[in-house]
Short mmCIF file of C-alpha atoms in Angstrom, two decimals:
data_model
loop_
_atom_site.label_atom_id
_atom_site.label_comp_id
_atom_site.label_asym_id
_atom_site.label_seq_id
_atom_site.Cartn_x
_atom_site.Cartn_y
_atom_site.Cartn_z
CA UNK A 1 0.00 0.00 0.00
CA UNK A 2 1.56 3.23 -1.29
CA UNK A 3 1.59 6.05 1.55
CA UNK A 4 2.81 9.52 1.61
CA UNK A 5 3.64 11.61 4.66
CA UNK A 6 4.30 15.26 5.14
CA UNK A 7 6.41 16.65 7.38
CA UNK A 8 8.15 20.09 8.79
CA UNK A 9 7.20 23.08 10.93
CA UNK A 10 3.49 24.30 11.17
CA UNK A 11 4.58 27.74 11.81
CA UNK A 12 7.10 30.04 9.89
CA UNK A 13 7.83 33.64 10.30
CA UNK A 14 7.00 35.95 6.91
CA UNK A 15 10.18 36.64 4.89
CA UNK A 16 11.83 33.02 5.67
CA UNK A 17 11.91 29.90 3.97
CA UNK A 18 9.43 26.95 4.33
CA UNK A 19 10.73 23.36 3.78
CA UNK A 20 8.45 20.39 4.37
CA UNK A 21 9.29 17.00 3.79
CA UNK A 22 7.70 14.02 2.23
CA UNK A 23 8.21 10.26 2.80
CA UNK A 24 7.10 7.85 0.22
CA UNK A 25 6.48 4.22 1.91
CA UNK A 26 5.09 0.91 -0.08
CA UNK A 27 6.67 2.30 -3.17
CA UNK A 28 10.17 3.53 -5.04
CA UNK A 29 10.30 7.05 -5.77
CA UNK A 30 12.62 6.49 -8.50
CA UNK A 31 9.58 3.90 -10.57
CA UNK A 32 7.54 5.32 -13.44
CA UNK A 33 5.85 8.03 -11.96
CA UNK A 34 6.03 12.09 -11.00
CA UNK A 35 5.31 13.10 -7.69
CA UNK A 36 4.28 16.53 -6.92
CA UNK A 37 3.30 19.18 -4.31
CA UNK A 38 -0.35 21.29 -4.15
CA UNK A 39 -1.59 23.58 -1.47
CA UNK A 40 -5.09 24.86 -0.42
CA UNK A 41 -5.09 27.82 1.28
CA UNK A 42 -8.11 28.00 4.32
CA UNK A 43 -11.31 27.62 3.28
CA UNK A 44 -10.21 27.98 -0.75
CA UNK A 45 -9.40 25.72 -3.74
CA UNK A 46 -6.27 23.70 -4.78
CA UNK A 47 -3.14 24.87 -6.18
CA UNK A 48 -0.80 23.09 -7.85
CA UNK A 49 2.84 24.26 -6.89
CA UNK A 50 5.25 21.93 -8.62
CA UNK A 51 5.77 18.29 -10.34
CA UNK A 52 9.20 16.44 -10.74
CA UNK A 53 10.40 13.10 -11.81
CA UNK A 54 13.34 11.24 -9.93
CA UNK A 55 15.55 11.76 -12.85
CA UNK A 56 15.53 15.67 -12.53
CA UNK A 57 12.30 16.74 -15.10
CA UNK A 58 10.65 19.11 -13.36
CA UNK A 59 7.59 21.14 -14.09
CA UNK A 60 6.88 24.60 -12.23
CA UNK A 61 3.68 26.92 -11.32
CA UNK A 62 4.78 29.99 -12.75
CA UNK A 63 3.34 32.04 -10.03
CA UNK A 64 5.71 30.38 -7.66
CA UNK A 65 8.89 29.66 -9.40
CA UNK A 66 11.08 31.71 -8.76
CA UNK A 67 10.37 30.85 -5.10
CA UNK A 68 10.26 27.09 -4.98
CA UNK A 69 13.27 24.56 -5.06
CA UNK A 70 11.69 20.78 -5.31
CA UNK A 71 14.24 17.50 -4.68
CA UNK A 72 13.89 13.98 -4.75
CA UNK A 73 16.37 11.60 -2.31
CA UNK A 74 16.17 8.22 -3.74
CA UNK A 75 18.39 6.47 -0.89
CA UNK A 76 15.32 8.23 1.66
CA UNK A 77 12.73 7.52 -0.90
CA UNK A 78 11.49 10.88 -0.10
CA UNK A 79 10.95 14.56 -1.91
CA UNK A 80 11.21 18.00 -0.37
CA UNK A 81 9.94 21.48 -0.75
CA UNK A 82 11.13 24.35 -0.07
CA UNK A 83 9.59 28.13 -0.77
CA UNK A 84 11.18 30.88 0.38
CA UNK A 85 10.48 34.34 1.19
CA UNK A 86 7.14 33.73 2.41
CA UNK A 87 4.08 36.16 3.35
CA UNK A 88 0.65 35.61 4.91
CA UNK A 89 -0.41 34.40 1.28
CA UNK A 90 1.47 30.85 1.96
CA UNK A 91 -0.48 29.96 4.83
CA UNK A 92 -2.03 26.66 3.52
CA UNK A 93 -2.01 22.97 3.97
CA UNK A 94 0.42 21.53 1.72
CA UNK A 95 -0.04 17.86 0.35
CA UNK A 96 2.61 16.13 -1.68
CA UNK A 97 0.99 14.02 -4.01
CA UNK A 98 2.05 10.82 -6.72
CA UNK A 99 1.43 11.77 -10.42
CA UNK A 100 0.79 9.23 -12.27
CA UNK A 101 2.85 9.17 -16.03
CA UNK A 102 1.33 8.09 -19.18
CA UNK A 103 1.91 9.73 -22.06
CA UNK A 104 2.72 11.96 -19.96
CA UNK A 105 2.25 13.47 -16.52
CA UNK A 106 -1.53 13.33 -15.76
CA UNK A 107 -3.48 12.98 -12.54
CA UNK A 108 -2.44 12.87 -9.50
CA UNK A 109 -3.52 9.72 -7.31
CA UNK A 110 -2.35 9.22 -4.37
CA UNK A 111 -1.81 12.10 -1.82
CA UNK A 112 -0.49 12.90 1.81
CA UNK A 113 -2.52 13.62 4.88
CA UNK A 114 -1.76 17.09 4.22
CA UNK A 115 0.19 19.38 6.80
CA UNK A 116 -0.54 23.14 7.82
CA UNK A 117 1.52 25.62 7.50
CA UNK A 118 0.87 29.23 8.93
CA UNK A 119 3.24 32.21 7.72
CA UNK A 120 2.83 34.57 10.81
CA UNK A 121 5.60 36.25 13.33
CA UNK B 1 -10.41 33.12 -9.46
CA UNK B 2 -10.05 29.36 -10.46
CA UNK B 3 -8.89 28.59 -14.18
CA UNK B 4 -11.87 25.87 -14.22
CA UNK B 5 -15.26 27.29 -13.87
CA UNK B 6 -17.31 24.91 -11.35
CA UNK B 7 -20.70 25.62 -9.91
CA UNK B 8 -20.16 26.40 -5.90
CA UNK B 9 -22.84 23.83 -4.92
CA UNK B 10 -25.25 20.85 -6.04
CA UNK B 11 -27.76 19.49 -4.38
CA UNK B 12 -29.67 15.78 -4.40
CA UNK B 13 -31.99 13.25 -2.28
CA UNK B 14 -30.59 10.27 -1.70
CA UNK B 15 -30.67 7.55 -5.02
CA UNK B 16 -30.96 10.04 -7.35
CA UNK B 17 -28.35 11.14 -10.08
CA UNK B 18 -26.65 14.79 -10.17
CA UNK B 19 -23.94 16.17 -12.86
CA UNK B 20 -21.04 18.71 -11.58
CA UNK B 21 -19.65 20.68 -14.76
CA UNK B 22 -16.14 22.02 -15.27
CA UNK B 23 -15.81 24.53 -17.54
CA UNK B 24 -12.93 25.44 -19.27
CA UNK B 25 -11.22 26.30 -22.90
CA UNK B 26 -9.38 25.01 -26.12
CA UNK B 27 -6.32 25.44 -23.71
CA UNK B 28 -6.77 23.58 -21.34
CA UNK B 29 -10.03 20.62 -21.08
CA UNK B 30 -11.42 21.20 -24.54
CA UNK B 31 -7.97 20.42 -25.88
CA UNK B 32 -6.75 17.54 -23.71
CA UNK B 33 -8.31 14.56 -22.59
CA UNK B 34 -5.65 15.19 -19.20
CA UNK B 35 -9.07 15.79 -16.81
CA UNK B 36 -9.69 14.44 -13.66
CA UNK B 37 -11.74 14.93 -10.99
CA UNK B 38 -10.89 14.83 -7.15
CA UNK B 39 -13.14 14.21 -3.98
CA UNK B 40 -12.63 15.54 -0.72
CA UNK B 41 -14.18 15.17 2.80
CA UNK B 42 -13.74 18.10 5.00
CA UNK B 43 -10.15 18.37 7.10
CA UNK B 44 -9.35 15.15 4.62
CA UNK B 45 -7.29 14.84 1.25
CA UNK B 46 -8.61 14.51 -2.16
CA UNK B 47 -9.13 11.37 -3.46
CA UNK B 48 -9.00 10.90 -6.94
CA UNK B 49 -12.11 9.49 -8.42
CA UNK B 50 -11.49 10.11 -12.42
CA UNK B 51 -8.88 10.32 -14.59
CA UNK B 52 -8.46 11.37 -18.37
CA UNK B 53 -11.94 12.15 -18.57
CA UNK B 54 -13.74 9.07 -17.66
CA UNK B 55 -11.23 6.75 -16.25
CA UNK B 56 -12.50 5.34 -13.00
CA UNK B 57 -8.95 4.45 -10.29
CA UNK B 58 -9.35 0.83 -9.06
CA UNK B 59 -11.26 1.10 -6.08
CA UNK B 60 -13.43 3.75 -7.27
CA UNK B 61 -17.40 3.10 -7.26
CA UNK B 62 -18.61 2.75 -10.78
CA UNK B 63 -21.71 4.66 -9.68
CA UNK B 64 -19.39 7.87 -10.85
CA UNK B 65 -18.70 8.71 -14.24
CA UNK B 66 -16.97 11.45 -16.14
CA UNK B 67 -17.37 12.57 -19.68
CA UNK B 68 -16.90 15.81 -21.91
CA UNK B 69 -17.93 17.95 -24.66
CA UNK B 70 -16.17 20.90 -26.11
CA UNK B 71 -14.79 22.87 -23.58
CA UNK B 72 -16.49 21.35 -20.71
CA UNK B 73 -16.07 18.69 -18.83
CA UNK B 74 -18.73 16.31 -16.19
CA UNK B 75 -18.70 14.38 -13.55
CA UNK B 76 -21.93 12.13 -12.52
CA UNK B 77 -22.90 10.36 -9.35
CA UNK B 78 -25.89 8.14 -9.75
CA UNK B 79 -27.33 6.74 -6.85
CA UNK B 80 -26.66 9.39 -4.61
CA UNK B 81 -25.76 8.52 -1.16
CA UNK B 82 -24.83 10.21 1.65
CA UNK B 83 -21.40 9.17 1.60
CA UNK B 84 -21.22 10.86 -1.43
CA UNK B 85 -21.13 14.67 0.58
CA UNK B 86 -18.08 16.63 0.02
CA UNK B 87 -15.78 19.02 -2.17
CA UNK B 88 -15.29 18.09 -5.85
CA UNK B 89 -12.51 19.70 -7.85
CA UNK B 90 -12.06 19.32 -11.45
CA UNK B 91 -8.46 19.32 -12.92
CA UNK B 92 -6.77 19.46 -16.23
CA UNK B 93 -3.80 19.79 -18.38
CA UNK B 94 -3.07 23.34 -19.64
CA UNK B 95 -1.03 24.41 -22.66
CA UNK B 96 -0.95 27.73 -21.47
CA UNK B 97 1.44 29.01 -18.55
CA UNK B 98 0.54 27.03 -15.99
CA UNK B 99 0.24 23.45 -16.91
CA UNK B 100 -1.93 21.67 -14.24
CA UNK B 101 -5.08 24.10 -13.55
CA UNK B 102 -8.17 23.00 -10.83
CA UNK B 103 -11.55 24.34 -10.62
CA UNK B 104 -12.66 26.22 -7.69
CA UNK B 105 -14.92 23.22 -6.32
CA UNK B 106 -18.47 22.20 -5.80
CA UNK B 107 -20.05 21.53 -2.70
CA UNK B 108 -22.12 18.44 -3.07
CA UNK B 109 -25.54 17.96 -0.45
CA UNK B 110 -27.47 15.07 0.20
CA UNK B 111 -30.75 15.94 0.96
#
């Protein structure tokens, strides 16, 4: 049974940099598919933040780019997150999330518990 | 505001059928067959109920179903119960900037 676990702070001050972990169990992160990270913010929709494959491919929301470094440790079997420089906006629950690859990266379907994060001093 | 139009709520009594619409363009569903469709109970995760259109996950109750036309995309329960209550996003590929795109969600009542 493939499960995914976030992990890292709940609470970060505004200007610094979040970093939240993600352990894949039941399955190899480096096998045939993408995995990913999406936020909602409270009471609001999903976001998708970013997708990468264990070989390096790596697809980024545009709207958070410039902000977000994604990696993938195969000998942990787990993927990270970080986005820096963050404001009251980034308060959300973050999930990490397997993609699953076709033709090519398509739905996602199989996600974390989700953890909260609050950007507040 | 969400790339995927989705009405905010739907409502239905228990063993009947309702239809949640996603509403997009050329870019993004009417283009690709890359939609999907995501449940989620409240302080839960989405789950992912269909894929590329009308793909059902293993696991996944065949009483929903998932089709499209033109720029917009569905998603049907049929005999409504109410286990069925929750969120439900929409979700496609986009050729324009952003490449994965949800819908703002609809709130689904059983009556």
């Amino acid at each position: 049974q493939v499960q995914l676990q976030e992990s890292g702070p709940g609470l970060v001050k505004p200007s610094e940099t979040l970093s939240l972990t993600c352990a894949v169990s039941g399955h190899s992160i480096s096998s045939g598919y993408y995995w990913g990270w999406i936020r909602q913010s409270p009471g609001k929709g999903l976001e998708w933040i970013v997708s990468m494959y264990h070989s390096g491919n790596t697809y980024y929301n545009p709207s958070l780019k410039s902000r977000v470094t994604i990696s993938i440790d195969t000998s942990k079997n787990q993927l990270s997150l970080r986005l820096s420089s963050v404001t009251a906006a980034d308060t959300a629950v973050y999930y990490c999330a397997r993609q699953i690859l076709l033709t090519a990266p398509d739905a996602f379907d199989i996600w974390g518990q989700g953890t909260v994060v609050t950007v507040s001093s | 505001q969400s790339a995927l139009t989705q009405p905010a709520s739907v409502s239905g009594s228990p063993g009947q059928s309702l239809t949640i619409s996603c509403t997009g363009t050329s870019s993004d569903v009417g283009g690709y067959n890359y939609v999907s469709w995501y449940q989620q109970h409240p302080g839960k995760a989405p789950k992912l109920m269909i894929y590329d259109v009308s793909n059902r996950p293993s696991g996944v109750s065949n009483r929903f179903s998932g089709s499209k036309s033109g720029n917009t995309a569905s998603l049907t329960i049929s005999g409504l119960q109410a286990e069925d209550e929750g969120d439900y996003y929409c979700s496609s590929y986009t050729d324009s900037v952003t490449f994965w795109v949800f819908g703002g969600g609809t709130k689904v009542t059983v009556l």
